One Martini backbone bead per residue (centre of mass of N, CA, C, O) as a GRO file, in nm:
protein
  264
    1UNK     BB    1  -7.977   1.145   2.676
    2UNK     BB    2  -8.004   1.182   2.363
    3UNK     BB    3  -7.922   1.342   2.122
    4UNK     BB    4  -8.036   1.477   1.806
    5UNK     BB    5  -7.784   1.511   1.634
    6UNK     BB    6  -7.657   1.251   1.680
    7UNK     BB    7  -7.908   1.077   1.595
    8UNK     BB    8  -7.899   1.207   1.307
    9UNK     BB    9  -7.581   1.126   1.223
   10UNK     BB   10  -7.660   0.824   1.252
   11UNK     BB   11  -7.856   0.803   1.045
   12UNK     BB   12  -7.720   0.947   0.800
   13UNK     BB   13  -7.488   0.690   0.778
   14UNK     BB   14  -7.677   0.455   0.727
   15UNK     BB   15  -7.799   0.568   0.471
   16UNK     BB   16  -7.580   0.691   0.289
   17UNK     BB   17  -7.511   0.396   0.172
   18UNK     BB   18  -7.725   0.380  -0.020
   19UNK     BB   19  -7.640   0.639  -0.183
   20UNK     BB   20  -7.338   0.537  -0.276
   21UNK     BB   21  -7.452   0.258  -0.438
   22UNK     BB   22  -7.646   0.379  -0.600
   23UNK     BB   23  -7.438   0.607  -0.730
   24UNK     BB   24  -7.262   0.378  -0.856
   25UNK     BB   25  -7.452   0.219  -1.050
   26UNK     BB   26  -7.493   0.445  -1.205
   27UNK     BB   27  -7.224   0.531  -1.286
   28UNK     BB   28  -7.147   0.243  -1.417
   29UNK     BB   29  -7.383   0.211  -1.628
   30UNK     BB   30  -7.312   0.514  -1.748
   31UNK     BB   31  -7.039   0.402  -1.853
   32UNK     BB   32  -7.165   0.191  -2.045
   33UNK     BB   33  -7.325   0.344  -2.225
   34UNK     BB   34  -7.137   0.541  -2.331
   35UNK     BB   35  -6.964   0.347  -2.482
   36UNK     BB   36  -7.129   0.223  -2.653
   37UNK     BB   37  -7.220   0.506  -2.817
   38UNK     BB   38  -6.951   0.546  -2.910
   39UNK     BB   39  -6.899   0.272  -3.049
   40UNK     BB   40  -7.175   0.307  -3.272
   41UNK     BB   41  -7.039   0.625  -3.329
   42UNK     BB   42  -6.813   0.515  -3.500
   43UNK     BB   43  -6.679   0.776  -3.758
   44UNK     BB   44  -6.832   1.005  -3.647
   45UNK     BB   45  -6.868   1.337  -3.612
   46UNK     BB   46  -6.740   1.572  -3.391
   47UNK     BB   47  -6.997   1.721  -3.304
   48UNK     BB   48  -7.172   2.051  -3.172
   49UNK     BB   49  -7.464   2.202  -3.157
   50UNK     BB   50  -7.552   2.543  -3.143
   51UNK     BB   51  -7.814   2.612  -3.294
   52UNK     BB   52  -7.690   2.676  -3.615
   53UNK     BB   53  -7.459   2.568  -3.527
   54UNK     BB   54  -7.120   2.411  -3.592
   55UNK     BB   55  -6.869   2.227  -3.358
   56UNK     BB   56  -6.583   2.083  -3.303
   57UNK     BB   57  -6.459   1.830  -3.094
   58UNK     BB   58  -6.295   1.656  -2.836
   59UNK     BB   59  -6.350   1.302  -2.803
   60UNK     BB   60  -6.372   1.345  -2.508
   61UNK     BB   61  -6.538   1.565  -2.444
   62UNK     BB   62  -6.792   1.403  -2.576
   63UNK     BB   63  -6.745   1.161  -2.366
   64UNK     BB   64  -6.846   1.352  -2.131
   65UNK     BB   65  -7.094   1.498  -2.244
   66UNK     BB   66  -7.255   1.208  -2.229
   67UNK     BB   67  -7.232   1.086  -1.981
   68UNK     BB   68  -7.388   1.343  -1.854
   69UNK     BB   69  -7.672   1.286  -2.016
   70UNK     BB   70  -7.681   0.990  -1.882
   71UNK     BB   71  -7.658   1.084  -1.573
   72UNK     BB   72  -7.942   1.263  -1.573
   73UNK     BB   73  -8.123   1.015  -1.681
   74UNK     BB   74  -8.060   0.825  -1.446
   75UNK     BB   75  -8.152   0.980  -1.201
   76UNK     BB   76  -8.492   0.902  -1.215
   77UNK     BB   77  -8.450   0.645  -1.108
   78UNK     BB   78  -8.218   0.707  -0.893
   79UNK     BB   79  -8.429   0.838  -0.680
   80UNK     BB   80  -8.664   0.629  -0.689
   81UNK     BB   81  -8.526   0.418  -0.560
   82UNK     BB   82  -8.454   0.545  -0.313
   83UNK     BB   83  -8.737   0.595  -0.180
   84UNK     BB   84  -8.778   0.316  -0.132
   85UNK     BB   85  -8.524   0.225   0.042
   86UNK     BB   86  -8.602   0.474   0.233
   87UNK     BB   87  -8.844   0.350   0.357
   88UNK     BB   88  -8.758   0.048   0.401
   89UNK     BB   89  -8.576   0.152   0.644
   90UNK     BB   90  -8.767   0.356   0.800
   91UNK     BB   91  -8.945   0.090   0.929
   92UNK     BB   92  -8.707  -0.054   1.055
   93UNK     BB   93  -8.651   0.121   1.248
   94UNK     BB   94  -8.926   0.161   1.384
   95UNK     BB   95  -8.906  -0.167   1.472
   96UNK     BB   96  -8.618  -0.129   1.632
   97UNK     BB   97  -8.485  -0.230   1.879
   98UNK     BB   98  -8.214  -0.092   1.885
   99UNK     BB   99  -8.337   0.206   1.820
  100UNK     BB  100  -8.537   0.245   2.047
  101UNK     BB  101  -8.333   0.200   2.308
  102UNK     BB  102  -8.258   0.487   2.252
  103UNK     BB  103  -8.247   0.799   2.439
  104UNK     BB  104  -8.563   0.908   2.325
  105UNK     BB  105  -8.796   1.056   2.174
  106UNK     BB  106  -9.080   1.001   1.922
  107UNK     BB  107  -9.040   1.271   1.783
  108UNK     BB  108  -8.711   1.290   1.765
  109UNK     BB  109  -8.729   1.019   1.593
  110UNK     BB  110  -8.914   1.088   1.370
  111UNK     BB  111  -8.745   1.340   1.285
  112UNK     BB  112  -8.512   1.186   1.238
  113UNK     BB  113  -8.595   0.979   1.003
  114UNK     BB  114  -8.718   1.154   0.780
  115UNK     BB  115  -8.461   1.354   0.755
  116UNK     BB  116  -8.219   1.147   0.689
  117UNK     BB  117  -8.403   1.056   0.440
  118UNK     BB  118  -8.427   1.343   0.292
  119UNK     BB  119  -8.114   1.411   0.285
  120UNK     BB  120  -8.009   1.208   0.132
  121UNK     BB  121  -8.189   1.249  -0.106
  122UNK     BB  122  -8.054   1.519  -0.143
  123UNK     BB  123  -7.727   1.394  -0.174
  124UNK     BB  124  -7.794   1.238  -0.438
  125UNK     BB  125  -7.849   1.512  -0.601
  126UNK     BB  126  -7.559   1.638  -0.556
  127UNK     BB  127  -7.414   1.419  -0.694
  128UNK     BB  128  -7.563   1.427  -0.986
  129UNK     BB  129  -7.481   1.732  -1.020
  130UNK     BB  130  -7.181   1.716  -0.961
  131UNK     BB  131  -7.133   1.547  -1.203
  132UNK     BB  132  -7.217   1.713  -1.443
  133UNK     BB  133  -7.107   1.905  -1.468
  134UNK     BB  134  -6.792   1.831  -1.480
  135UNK     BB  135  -6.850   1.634  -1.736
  136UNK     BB  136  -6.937   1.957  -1.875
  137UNK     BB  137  -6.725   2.154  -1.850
  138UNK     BB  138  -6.528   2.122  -2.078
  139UNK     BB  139  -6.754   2.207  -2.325
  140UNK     BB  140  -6.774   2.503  -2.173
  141UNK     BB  141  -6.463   2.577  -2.222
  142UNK     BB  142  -6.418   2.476  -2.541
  143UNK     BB  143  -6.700   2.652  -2.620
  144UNK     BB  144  -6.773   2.929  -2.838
  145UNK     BB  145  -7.071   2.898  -2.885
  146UNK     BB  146  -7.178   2.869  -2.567
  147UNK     BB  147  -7.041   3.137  -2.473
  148UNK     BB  148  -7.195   3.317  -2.645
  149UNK     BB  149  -7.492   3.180  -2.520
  150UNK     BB  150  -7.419   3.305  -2.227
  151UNK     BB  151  -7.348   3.592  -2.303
  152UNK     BB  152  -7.688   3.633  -2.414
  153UNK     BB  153  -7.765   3.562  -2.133
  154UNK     BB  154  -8.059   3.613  -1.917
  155UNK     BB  155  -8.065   3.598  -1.523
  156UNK     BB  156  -8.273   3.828  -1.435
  157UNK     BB  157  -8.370   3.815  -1.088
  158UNK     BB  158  -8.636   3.916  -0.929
  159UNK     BB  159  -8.821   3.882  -0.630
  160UNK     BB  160  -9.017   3.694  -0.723
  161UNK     BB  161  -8.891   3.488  -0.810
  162UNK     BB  162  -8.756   3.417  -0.536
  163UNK     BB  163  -8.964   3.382  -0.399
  164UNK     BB  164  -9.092   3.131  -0.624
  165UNK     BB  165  -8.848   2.963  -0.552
  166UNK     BB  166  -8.853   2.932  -0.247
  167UNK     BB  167  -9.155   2.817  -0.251
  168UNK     BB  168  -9.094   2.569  -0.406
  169UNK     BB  169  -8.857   2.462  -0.180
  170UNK     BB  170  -9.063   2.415   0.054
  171UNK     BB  171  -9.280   2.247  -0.099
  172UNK     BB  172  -9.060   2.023  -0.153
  173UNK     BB  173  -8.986   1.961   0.120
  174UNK     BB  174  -9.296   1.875   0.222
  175UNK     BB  175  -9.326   1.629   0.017
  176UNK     BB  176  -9.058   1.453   0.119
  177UNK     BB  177  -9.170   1.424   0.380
  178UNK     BB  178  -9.476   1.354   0.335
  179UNK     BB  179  -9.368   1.050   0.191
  180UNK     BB  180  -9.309   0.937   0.479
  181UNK     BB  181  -9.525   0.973   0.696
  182UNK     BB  182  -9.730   0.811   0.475
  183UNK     BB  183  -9.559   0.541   0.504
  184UNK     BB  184  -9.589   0.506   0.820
  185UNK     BB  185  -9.875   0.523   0.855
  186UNK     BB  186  -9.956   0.249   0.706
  187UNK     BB  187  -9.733   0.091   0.864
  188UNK     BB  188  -9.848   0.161   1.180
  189UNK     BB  189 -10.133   0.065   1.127
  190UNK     BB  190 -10.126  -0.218   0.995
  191UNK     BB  191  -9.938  -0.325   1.269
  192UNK     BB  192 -10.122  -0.215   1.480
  193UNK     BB  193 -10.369  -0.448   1.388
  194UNK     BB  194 -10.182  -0.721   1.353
  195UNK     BB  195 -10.148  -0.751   1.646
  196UNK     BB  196 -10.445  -0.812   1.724
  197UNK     BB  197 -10.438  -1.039   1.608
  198UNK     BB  198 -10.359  -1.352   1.574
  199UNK     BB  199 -10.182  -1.588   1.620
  200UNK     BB  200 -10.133  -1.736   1.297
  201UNK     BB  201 -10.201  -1.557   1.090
  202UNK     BB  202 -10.291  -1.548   0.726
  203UNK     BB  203 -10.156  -1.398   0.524
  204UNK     BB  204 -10.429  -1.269   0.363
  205UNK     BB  205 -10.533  -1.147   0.569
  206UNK     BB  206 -10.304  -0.940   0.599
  207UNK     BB  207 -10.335  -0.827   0.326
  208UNK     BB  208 -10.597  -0.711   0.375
  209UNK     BB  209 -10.553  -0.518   0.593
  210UNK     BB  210 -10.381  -0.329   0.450
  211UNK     BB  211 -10.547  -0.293   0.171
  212UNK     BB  212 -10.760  -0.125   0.376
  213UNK     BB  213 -10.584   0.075   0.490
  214UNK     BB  214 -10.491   0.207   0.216
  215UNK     BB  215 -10.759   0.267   0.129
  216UNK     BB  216 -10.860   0.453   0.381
  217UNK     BB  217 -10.638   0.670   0.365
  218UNK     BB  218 -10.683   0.774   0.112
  219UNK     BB  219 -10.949   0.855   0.137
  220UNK     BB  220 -10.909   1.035   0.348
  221UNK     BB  221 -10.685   1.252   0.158
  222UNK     BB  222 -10.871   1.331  -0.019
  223UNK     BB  223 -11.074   1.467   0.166
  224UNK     BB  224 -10.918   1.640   0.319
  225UNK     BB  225 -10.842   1.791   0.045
  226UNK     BB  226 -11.090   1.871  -0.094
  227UNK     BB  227 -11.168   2.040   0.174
  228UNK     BB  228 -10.934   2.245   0.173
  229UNK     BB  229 -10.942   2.365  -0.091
  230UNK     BB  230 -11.257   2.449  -0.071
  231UNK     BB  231 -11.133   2.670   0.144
  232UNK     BB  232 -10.890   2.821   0.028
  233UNK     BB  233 -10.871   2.736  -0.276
  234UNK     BB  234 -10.528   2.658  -0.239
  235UNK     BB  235 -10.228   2.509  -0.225
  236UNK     BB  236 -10.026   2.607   0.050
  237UNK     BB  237  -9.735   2.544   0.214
  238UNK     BB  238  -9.917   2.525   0.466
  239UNK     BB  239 -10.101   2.302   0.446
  240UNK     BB  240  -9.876   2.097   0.436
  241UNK     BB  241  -9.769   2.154   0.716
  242UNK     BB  242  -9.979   2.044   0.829
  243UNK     BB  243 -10.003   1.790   0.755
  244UNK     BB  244  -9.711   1.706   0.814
  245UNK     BB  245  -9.800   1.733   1.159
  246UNK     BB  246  -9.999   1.518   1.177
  247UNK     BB  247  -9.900   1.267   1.080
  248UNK     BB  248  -9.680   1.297   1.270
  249UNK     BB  249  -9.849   1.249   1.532
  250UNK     BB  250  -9.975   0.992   1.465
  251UNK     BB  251  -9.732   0.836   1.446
  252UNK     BB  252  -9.606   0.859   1.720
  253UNK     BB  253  -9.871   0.729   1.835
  254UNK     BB  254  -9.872   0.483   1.750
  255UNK     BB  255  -9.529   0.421   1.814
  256UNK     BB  256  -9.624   0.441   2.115
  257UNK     BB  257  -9.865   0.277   2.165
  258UNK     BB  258  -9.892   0.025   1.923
  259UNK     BB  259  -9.575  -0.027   1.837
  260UNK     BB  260  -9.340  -0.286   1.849
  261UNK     BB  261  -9.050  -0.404   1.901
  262UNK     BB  262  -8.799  -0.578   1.716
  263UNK     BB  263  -8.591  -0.766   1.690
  264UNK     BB  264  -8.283  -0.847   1.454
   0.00000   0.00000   0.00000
């Protein structure tokens, strides 16, 4: 039996590689965006507001400063993009014959391909994280504005504080796990359906079942979640977790019962 780290790591590397892709074409754009803006913005005075005061910067400190500016802004694509791509790519996974070959459990399987989908999306905002920090870092060491602004910032965070900070990254990761879970779900529930249908059945037909399959499932998810409300009274990380375990228990059950693997 392959061990499930094994296997985690090698899904890891084989996702990583779109996480690369996608982040050179952002860095590529953003810095033609950069020039071109520097371009546009040539014979203007080099200057940085910092409250009501105004501060004269070096030409390329600004240059700096601008790029890590669009590369936060273009970040919200390229994240969104990322989600597309590794969802069709963890479908692909999930139906191919070479993955499925692999001596493992189909749980173990399963949260391996959520887990590595979900970790490389967030390595692509560590690095667009830290792509903005060192691009703006030469700005924040060079103006003394800026440095009287943050030594006169209080960052005293109570316990409370922390506590509300630890339960929203624990529901930030409940909900990107559960966008894969539920994108699995319509997708191995789809072709549950359109397996038993006849061998050349037509496009349409096929379309239809999709597109009733996302109808049910959608009513589904909004009725438990109403129920759900109605019943705790607000939703918290402990329901999302449940939710995100049935929903993962469901997808098991058809990867191994219903959904055949394909050739490559």
């Amino acid at each position: 039996m392959t061990s499930f780290n094994t296997l985690f790591n090698r899904m890891f590397q084989e996702k990583s590689k779109s996480v690369y892709l996608i982040y050179l074409i952002q860095a590529f754009a953003t810095l033609f965006f950069t020039i071109m803006m520097t371009v546009s913005a040539g014979g203007h005075s080099q200057e940085v507001v910092v409250g009501n005061a105004r501060e004269s910067i070096n030409p390329i400190v600004k240059f700096l400063f601008m790029f890590a500016v669009m590369m936060f802004m273009t970040s919200f694509i390229a994240v969104f993009v990322y989600w597309i791509v590794s969802s069709v790519k963890n479908e692909r996974i999930n139906r191919s014959q070479t993955w499925r070959l692999i001596p493992i459990s189909d749980t173990k399987f399963l949260l391996s391909n959520f887990g590595t989908a979900f970790f490389t999306y967030i390595w692509l905002g560590i690095l667009e994280i830290a792509t903005v920090i060192v691009a703006s870092l030469s700005l924040l060491l060079s103006s003394k504005e800026i440095k009287i602004a943050l030594q006169r910032s209080n960052f005293d965070f109570s316990a409370q504080d922390w506590g509300q900070l630890l339960g929203g990254l624990f529901l930030m990761i409940l909900l990107g796990y559960a966008w894969y879970a539920v994108v699995s779900l319509i997708n191995l529930s789809s072709r549950s359906i359109m397996d038993f249908l006849p061998s050349g059945s037509s496009k349409v037909l096929v379309f239809f079942v999709r597109l009733v399959t996302v109808i049910v499932i959608i009513w589904l998810f909004a009725y438990a979640g109403t129920t759900l409300f109605s019943v705790i009274g607000r939703f918290t990380p402990f329901a999302f977790l449940a939710f995100d375990v049935i929903v993962t228990l469901i997808d098991i059950l058809l990867l191994n019962k219903f959904v055949e693997a394909k050739q490559n």
